[in-house]
PDB file of C-alpha atoms in Angstrom:
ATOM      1  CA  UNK A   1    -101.967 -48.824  17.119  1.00  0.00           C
ATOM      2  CA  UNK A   2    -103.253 -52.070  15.936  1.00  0.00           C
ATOM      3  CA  UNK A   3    -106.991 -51.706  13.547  1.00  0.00           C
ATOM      4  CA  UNK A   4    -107.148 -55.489  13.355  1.00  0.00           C
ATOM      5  CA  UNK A   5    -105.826 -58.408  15.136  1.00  0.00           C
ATOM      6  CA  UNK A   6    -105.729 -61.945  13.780  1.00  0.00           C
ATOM      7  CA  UNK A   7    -107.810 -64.708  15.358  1.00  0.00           C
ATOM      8  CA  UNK A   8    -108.178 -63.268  19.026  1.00  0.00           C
ATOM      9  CA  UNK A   9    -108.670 -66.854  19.723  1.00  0.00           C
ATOM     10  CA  UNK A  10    -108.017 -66.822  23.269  1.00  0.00           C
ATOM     11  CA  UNK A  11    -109.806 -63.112  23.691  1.00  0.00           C
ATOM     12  CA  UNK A  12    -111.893 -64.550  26.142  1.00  0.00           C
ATOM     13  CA  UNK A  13    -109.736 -67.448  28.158  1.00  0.00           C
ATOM     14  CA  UNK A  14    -108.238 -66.427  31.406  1.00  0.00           C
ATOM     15  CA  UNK A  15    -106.089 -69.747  32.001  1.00  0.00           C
ATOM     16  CA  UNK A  16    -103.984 -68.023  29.152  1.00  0.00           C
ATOM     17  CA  UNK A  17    -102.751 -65.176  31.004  1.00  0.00           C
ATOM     18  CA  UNK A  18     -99.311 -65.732  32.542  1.00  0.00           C
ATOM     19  CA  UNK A  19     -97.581 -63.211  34.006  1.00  0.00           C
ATOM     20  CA  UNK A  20     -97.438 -62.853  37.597  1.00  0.00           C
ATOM     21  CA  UNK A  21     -98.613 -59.299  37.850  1.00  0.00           C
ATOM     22  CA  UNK A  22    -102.102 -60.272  36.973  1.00  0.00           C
ATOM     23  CA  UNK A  23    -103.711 -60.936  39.759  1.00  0.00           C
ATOM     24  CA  UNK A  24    -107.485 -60.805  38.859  1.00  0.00           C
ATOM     25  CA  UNK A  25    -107.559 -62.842  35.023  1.00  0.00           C
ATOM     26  CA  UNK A  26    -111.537 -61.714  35.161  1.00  0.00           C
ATOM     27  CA  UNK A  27    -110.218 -58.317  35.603  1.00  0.00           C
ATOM     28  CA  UNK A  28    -107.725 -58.326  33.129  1.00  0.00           C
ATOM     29  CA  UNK A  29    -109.724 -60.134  30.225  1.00  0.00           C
ATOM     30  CA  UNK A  30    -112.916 -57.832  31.015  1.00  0.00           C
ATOM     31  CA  UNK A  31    -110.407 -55.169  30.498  1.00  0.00           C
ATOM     32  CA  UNK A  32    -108.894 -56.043  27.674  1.00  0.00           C
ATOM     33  CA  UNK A  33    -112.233 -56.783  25.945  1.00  0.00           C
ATOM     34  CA  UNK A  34    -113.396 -53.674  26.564  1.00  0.00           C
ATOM     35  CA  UNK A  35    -110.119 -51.880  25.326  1.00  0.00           C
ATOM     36  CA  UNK A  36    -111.019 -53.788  21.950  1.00  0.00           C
ATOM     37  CA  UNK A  37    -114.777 -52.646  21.979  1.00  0.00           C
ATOM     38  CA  UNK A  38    -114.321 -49.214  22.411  1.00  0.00           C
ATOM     39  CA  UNK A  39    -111.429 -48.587  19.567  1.00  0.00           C
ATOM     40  CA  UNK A  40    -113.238 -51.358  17.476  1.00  0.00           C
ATOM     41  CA  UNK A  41    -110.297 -53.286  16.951  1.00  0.00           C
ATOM     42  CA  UNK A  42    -111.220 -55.689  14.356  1.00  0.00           C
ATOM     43  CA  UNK A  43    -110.422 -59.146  15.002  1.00  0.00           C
ATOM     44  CA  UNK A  44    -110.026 -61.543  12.044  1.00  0.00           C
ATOM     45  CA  UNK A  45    -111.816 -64.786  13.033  1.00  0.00           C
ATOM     46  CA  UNK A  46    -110.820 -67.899  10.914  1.00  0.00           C
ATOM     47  CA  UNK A  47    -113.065 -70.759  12.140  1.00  0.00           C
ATOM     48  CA  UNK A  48    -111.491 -73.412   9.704  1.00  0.00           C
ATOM     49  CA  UNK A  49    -107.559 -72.898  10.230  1.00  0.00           C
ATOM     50  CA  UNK A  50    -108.774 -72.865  13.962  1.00  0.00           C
ATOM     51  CA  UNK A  51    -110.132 -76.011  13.898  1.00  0.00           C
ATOM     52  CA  UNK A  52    -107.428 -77.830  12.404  1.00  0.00           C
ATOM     53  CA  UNK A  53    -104.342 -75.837  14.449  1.00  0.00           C
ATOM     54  CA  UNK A  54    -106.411 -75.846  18.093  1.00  0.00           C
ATOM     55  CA  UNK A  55    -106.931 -78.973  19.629  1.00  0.00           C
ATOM     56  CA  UNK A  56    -108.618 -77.238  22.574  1.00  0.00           C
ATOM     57  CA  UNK A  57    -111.486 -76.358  19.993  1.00  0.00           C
ATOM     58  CA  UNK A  58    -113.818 -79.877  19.627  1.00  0.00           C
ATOM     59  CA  UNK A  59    -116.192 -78.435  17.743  1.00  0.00           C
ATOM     60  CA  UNK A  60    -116.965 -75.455  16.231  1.00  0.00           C
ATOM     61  CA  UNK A  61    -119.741 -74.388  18.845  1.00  0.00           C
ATOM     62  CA  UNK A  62    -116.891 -73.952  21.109  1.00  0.00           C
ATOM     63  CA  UNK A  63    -115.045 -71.221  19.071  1.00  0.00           C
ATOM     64  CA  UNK A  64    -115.288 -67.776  20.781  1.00  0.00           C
ATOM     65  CA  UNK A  65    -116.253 -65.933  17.690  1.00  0.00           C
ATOM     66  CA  UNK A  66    -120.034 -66.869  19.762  1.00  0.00           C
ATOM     67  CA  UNK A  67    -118.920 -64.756  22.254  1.00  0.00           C
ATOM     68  CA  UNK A  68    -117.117 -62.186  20.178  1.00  0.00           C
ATOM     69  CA  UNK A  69    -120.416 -61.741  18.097  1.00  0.00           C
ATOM     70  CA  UNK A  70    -122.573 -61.440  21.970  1.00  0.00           C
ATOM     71  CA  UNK A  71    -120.219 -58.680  23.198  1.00  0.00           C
ATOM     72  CA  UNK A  72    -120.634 -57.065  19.875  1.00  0.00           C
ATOM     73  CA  UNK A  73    -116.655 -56.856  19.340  1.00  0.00           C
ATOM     74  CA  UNK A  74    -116.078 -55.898  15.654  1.00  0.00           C
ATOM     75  CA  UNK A  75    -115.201 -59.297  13.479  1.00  0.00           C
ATOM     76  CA  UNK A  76    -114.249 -60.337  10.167  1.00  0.00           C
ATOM     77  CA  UNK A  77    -114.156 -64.390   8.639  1.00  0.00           C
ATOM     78  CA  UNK A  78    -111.072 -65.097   6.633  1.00  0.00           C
ATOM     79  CA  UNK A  79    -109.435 -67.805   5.710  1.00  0.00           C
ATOM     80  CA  UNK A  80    -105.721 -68.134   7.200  1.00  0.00           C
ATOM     81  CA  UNK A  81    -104.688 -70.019   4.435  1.00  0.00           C
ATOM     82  CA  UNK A  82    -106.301 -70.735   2.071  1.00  0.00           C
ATOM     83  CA  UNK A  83    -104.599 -73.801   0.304  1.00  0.00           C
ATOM     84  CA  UNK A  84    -103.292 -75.236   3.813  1.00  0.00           C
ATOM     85  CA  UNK A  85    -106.807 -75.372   5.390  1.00  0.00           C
ATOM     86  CA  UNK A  86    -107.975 -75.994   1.457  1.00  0.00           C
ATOM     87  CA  UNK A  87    -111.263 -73.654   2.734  1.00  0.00           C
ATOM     88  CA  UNK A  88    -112.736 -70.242   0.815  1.00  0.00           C
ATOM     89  CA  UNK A  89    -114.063 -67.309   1.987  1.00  0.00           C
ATOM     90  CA  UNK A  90    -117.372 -68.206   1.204  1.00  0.00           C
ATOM     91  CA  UNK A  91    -116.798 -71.546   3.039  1.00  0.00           C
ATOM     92  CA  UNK A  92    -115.857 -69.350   6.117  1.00  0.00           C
ATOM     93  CA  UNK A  93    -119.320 -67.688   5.894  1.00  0.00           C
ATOM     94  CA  UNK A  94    -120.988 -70.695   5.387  1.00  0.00           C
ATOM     95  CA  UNK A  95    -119.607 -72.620   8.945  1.00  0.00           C
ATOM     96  CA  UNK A  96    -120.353 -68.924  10.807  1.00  0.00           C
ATOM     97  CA  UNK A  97    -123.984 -69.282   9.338  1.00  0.00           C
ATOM     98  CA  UNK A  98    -124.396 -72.360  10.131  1.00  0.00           C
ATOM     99  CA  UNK A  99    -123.068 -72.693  14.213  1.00  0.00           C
ATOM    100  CA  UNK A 100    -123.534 -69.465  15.140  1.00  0.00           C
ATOM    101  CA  UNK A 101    -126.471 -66.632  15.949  1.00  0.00           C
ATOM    102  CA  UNK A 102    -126.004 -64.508  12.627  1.00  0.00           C
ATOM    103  CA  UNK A 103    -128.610 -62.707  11.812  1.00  0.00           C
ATOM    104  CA  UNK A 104    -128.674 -60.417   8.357  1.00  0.00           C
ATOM    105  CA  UNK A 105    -127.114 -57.025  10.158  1.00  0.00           C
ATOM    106  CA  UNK A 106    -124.932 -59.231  11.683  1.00  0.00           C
ATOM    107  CA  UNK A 107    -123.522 -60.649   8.058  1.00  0.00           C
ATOM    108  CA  UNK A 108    -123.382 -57.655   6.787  1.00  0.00           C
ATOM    109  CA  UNK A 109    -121.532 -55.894   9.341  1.00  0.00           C
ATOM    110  CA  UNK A 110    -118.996 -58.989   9.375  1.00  0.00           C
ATOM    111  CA  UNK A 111    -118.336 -58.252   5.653  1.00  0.00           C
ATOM    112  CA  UNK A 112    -118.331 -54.864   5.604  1.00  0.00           C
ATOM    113  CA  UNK A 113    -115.988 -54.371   8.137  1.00  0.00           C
ATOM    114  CA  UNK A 114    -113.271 -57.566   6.345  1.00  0.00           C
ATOM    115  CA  UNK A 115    -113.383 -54.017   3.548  1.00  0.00           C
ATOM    116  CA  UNK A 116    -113.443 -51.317   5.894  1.00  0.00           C
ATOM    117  CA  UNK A 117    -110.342 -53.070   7.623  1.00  0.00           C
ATOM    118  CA  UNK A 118    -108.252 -54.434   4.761  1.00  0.00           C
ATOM    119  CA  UNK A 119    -104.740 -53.673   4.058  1.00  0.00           C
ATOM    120  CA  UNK A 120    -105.765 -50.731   0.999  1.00  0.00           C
ATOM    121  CA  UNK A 121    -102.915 -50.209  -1.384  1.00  0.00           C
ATOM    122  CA  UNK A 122    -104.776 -46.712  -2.922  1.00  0.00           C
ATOM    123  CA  UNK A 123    -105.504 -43.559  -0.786  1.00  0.00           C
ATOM    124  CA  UNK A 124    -107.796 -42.731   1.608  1.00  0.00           C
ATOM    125  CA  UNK A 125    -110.023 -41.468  -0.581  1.00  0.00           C
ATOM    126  CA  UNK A 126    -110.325 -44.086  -2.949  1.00  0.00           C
ATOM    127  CA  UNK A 127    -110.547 -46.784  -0.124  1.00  0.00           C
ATOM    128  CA  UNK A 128    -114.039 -44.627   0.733  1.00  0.00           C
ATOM    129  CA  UNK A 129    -115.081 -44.700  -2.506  1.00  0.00           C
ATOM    130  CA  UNK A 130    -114.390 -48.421  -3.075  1.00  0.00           C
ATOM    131  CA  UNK A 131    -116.035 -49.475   0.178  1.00  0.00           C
ATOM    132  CA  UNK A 132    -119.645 -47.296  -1.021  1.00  0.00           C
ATOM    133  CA  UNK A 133    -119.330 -49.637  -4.097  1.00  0.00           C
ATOM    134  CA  UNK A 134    -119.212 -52.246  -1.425  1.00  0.00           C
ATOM    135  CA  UNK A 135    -121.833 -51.552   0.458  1.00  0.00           C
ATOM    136  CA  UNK A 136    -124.153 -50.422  -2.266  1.00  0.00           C
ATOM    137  CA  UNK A 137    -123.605 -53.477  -4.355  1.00  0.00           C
ATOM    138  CA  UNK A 138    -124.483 -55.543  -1.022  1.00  0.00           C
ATOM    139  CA  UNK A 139    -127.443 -53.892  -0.370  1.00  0.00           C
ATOM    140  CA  UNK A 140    -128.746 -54.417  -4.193  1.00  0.00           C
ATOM    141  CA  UNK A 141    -128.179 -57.907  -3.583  1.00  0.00           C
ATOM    142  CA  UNK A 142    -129.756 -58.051  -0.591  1.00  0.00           C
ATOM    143  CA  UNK A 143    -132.688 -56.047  -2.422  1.00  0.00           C
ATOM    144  CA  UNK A 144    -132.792 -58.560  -5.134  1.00  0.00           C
ATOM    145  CA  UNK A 145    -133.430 -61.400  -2.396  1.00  0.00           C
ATOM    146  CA  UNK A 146    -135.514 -59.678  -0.077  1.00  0.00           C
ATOM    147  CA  UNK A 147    -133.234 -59.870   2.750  1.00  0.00           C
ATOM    148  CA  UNK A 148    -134.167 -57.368   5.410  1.00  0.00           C
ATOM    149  CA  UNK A 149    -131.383 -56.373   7.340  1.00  0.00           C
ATOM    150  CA  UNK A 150    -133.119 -56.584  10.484  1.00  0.00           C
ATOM    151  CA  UNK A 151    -134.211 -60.316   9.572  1.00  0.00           C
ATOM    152  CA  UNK A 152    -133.710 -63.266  12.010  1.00  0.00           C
ATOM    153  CA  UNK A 153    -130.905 -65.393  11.001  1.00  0.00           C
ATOM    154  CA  UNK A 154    -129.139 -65.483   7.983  1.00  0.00           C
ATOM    155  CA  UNK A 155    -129.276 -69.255   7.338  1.00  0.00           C
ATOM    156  CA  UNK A 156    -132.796 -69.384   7.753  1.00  0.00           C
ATOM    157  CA  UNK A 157    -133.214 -67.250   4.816  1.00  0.00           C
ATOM    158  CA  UNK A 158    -130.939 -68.220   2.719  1.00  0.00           C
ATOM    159  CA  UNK A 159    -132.304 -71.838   3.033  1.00  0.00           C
ATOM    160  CA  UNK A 160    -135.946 -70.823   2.527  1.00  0.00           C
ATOM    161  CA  UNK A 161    -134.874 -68.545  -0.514  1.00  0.00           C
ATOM    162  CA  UNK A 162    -132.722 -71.260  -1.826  1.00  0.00           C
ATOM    163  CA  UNK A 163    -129.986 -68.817  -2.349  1.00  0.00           C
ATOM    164  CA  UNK A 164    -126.412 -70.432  -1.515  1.00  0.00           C
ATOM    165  CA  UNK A 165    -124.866 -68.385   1.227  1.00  0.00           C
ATOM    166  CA  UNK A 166    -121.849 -67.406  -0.956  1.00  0.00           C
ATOM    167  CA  UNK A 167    -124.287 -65.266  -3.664  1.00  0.00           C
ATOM    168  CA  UNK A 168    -125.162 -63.231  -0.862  1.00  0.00           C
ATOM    169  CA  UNK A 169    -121.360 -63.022   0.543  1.00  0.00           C
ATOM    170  CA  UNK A 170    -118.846 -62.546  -1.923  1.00  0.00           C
ATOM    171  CA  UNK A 171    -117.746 -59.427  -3.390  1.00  0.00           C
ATOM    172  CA  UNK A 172    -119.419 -60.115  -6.914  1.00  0.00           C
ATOM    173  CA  UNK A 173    -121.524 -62.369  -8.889  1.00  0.00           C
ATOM    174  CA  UNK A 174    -118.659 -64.225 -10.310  1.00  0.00           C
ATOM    175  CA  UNK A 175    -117.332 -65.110  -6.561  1.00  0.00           C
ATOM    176  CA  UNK A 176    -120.599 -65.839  -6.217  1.00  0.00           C
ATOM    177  CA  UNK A 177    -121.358 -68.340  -9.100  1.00  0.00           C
ATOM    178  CA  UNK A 178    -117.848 -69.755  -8.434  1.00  0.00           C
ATOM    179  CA  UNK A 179    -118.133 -69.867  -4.834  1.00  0.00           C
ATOM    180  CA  UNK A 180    -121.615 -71.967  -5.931  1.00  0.00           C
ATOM    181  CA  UNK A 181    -119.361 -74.255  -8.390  1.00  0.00           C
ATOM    182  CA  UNK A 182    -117.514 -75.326  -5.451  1.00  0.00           C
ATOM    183  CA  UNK A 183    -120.249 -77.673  -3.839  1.00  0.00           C
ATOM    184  CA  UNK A 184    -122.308 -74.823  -1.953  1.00  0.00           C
ATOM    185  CA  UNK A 185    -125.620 -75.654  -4.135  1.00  0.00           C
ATOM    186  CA  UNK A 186    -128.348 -74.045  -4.077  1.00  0.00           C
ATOM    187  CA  UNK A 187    -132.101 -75.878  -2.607  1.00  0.00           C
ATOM    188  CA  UNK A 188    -133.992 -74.855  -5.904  1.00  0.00           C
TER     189      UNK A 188
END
């Protein structure tokens, strides 16, 4: 059984479905959507690759990661590719932050889960104990910056703290000051 599915792009669109034994698409996708919830599948949501490979998808408002994130379906930003869509991780959180209703619980569950769901080479175990790191070492940044995790949206305070979105993202503070080199400047 699948613990993450990539993109999930067309989760929520029932002109999509094609075979002739569906007969109620509303059915079916409500269904399906709900089969996801429940075993929180994870789906990986890449917003830039998207853009470029979808022609359906105008703008980025229209991506159903906003609908993904309001039926509280468990999601993780990545890239696709990396050098092909020439985007970063950090870039990824950035564009969520920026169209969509994230709030700080929100980011950190979308982060937390792209660890909890990643392909592990090490035991068990160790997986746990790496993800604590994880999650600890968020939470101290988050500590350092004041972020509640019950704050209202994530851009807001990054902007008013003047702390680019990738320092609070990436996995450490040399993603972070790299992800920073990269154009995403702080306001101070």
């Amino acid at each position: 059984h699948a613990s993450r599915i990539g993109h999930g792009l067309y989760l929520f669109d029932e002109d999509q479905l094609q075979h002739p034994e569906i007969t109620d698409r509303s059915a079916y996708v409500e269904d399906l959507v709900n089969f996801i919830a429940k075993r929180r599948i994870t789906l990986e949501v890449c917003l830039s690759s998207n853009m470029q490979t979808t022609p359906a998808i105008r703008e980025l408002r229209d991506h159903s990661l906003r609908r993904m994130l309001e039926r509280g379906l468990s999601v993780t930003l990545c890239t696709d590719n990396r050098l092909v869509s020439n985007t970063t991780v950090c870039q990824e959180y950035q564009l969520a932050i920026e169209h969509f209703p994230i709030d700080a619980a929100t980011l950190k569950d979308i982060a937390i889960r792209g660890f909890k769901r990643s392909f592990y080479y090490h035991s068990y175990q160790e997986k746990k104990a790496y993800l604590s790191r994880v999650v600890a070492y968020y939470d101290a940044v988050a500590k350092s910056f004041s972020i509640a995790m019950k704050s209202a949206w994530a851009s807001r305070w990054c902007r008013n703290s003047g702390l680019p979105v990738s320092a609070a993202i990436c996995s450490c503070r040399s993603n972070a000051r790299r992800c920073a080199g990269r154009g995403e400047k702080s306001r101070k």
